[in-house]
Short mmCIF file of C-alpha atoms in Angstrom, two decimals:
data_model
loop_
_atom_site.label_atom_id
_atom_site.label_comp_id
_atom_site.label_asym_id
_atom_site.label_seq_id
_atom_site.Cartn_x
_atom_site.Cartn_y
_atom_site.Cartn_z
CA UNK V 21 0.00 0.00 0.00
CA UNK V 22 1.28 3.48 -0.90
CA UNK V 23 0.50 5.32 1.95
CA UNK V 24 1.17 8.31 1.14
CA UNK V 25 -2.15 8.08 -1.95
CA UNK V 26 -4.31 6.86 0.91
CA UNK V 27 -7.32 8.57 2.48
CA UNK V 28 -7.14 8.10 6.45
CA UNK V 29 -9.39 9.41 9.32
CA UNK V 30 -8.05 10.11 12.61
CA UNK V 31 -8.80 7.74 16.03
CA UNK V 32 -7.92 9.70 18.56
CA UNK V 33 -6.50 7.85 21.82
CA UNK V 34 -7.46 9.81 24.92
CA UNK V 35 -9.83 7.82 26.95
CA UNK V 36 -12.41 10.59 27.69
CA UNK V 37 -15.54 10.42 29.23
CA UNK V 38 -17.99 10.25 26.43
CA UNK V 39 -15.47 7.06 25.17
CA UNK V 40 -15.73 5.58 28.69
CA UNK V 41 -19.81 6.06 28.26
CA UNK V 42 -20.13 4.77 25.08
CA UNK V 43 -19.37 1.24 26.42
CA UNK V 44 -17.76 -1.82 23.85
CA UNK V 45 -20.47 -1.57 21.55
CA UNK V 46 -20.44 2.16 21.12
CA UNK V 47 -16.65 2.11 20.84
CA UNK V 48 -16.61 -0.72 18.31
CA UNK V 49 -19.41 1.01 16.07
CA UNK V 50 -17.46 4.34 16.60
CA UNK V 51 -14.05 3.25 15.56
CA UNK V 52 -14.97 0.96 12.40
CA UNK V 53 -17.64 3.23 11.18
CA UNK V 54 -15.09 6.19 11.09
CA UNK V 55 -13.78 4.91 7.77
CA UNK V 56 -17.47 4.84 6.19
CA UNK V 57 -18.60 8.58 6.81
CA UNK V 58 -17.78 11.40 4.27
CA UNK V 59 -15.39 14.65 4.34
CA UNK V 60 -19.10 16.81 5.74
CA UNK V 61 -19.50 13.68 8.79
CA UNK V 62 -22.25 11.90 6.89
CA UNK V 63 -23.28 8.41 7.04
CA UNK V 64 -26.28 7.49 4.03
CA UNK V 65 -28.04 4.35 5.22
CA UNK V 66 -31.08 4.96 3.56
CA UNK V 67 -33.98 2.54 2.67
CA UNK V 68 -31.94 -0.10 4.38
CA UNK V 69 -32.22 1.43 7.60
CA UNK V 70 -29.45 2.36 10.50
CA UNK V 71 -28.89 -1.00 12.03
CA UNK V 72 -28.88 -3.11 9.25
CA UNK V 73 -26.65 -0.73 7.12
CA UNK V 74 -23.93 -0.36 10.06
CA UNK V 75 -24.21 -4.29 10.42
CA UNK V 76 -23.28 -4.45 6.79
CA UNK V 77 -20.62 -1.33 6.55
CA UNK V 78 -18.58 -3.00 9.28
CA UNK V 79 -19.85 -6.81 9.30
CA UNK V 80 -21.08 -6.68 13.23
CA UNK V 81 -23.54 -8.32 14.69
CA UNK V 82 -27.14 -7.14 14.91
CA UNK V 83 -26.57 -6.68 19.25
CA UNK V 84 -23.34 -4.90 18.09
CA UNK V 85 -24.24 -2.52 15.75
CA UNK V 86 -28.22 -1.84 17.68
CA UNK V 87 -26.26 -0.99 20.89
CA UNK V 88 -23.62 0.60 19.41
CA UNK V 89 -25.74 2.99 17.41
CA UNK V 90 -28.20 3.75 20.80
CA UNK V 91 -24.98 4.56 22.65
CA UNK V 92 -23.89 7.64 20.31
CA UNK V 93 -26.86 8.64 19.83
CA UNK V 94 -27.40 9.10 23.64
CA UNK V 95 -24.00 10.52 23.93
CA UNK V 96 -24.42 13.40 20.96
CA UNK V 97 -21.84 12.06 19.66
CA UNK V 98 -24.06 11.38 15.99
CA UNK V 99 -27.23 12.68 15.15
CA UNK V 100 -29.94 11.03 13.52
CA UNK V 101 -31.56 12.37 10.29
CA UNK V 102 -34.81 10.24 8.49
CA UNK V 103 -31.90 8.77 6.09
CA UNK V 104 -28.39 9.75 7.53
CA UNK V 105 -26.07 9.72 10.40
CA UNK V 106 -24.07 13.19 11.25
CA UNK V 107 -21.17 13.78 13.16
CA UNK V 108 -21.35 17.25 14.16
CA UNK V 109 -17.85 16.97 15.44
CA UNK V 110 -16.61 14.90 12.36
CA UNK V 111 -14.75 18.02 10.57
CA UNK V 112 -13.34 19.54 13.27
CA UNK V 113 -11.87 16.26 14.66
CA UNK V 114 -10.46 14.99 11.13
CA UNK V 115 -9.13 18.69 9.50
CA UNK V 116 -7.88 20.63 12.45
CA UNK V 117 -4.24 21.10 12.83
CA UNK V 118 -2.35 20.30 15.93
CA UNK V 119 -1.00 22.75 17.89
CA UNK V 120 2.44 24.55 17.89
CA UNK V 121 3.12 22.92 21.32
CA UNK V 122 2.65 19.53 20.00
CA UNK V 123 4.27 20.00 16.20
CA UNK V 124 7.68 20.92 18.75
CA UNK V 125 7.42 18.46 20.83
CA UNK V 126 7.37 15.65 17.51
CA UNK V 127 9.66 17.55 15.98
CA UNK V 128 12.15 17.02 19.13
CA UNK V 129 11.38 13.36 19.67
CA UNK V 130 11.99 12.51 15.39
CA UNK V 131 15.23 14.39 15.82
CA UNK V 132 16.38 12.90 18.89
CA UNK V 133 15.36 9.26 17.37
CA UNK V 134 17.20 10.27 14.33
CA UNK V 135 20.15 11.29 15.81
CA UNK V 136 19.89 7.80 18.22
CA UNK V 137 20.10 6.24 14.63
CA UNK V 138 22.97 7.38 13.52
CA UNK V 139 25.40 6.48 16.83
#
């Protein structure tokens, strides 16, 4: 795989609290359905309805995906529209750029390995 042609989405790691609340099922949905919404935080399911699509887009189980799906919902973390999912935080999370704070500190730590490498 060429990564560098490759469209990606960002997991973040911090265990917050709205991760903690969303339970295995919530986290599962969360994580594997990141790859299936678009560049606005959309998710069509249309005709096909939410849990059967999600089932399908990320080959859960019906418990998995029904749970999963009632656990962002009563988070906030999506929104339900008659044929869509939205992400209201979808665009901020995927496009925003990190910090100066944090672009120095990386910057540090790939020098310091790279200078490691070459002793």
């Amino acid at each position: 795989m060429n990564f560098a042609d490759e469209e990606y989405v960002r997991l973040y790691t911090r265990d917050t609290d709205t991760w903690r609340a969303l339970g295995f099922e919530g986290q599962t949905v969360l994580a594997l359905m990141a790859r299936r919404f678009d560049g606005s935080g959309i998710y069509e399911f249309g005709k096909r309805g939410p849990v059967r699509s999600v089932m399908a887009a990320i080959g859960c189980p019906e418990e998995i995906a029904r749970k999963g799906i009632e656990a962002l919902l009563l988070e906030e973390v999506w929104e339900q529209l008659p044929d869509r999912f939205f992400w209201p935080k979808w665009e901020e999370a995927q496009y925003c750029n990190r910090s100066d704070k944090v672009r120095k500190r990386m910057e540090r730590a790939r020098k310091a390995a790279e200078a490691a490498a070459m002793e």
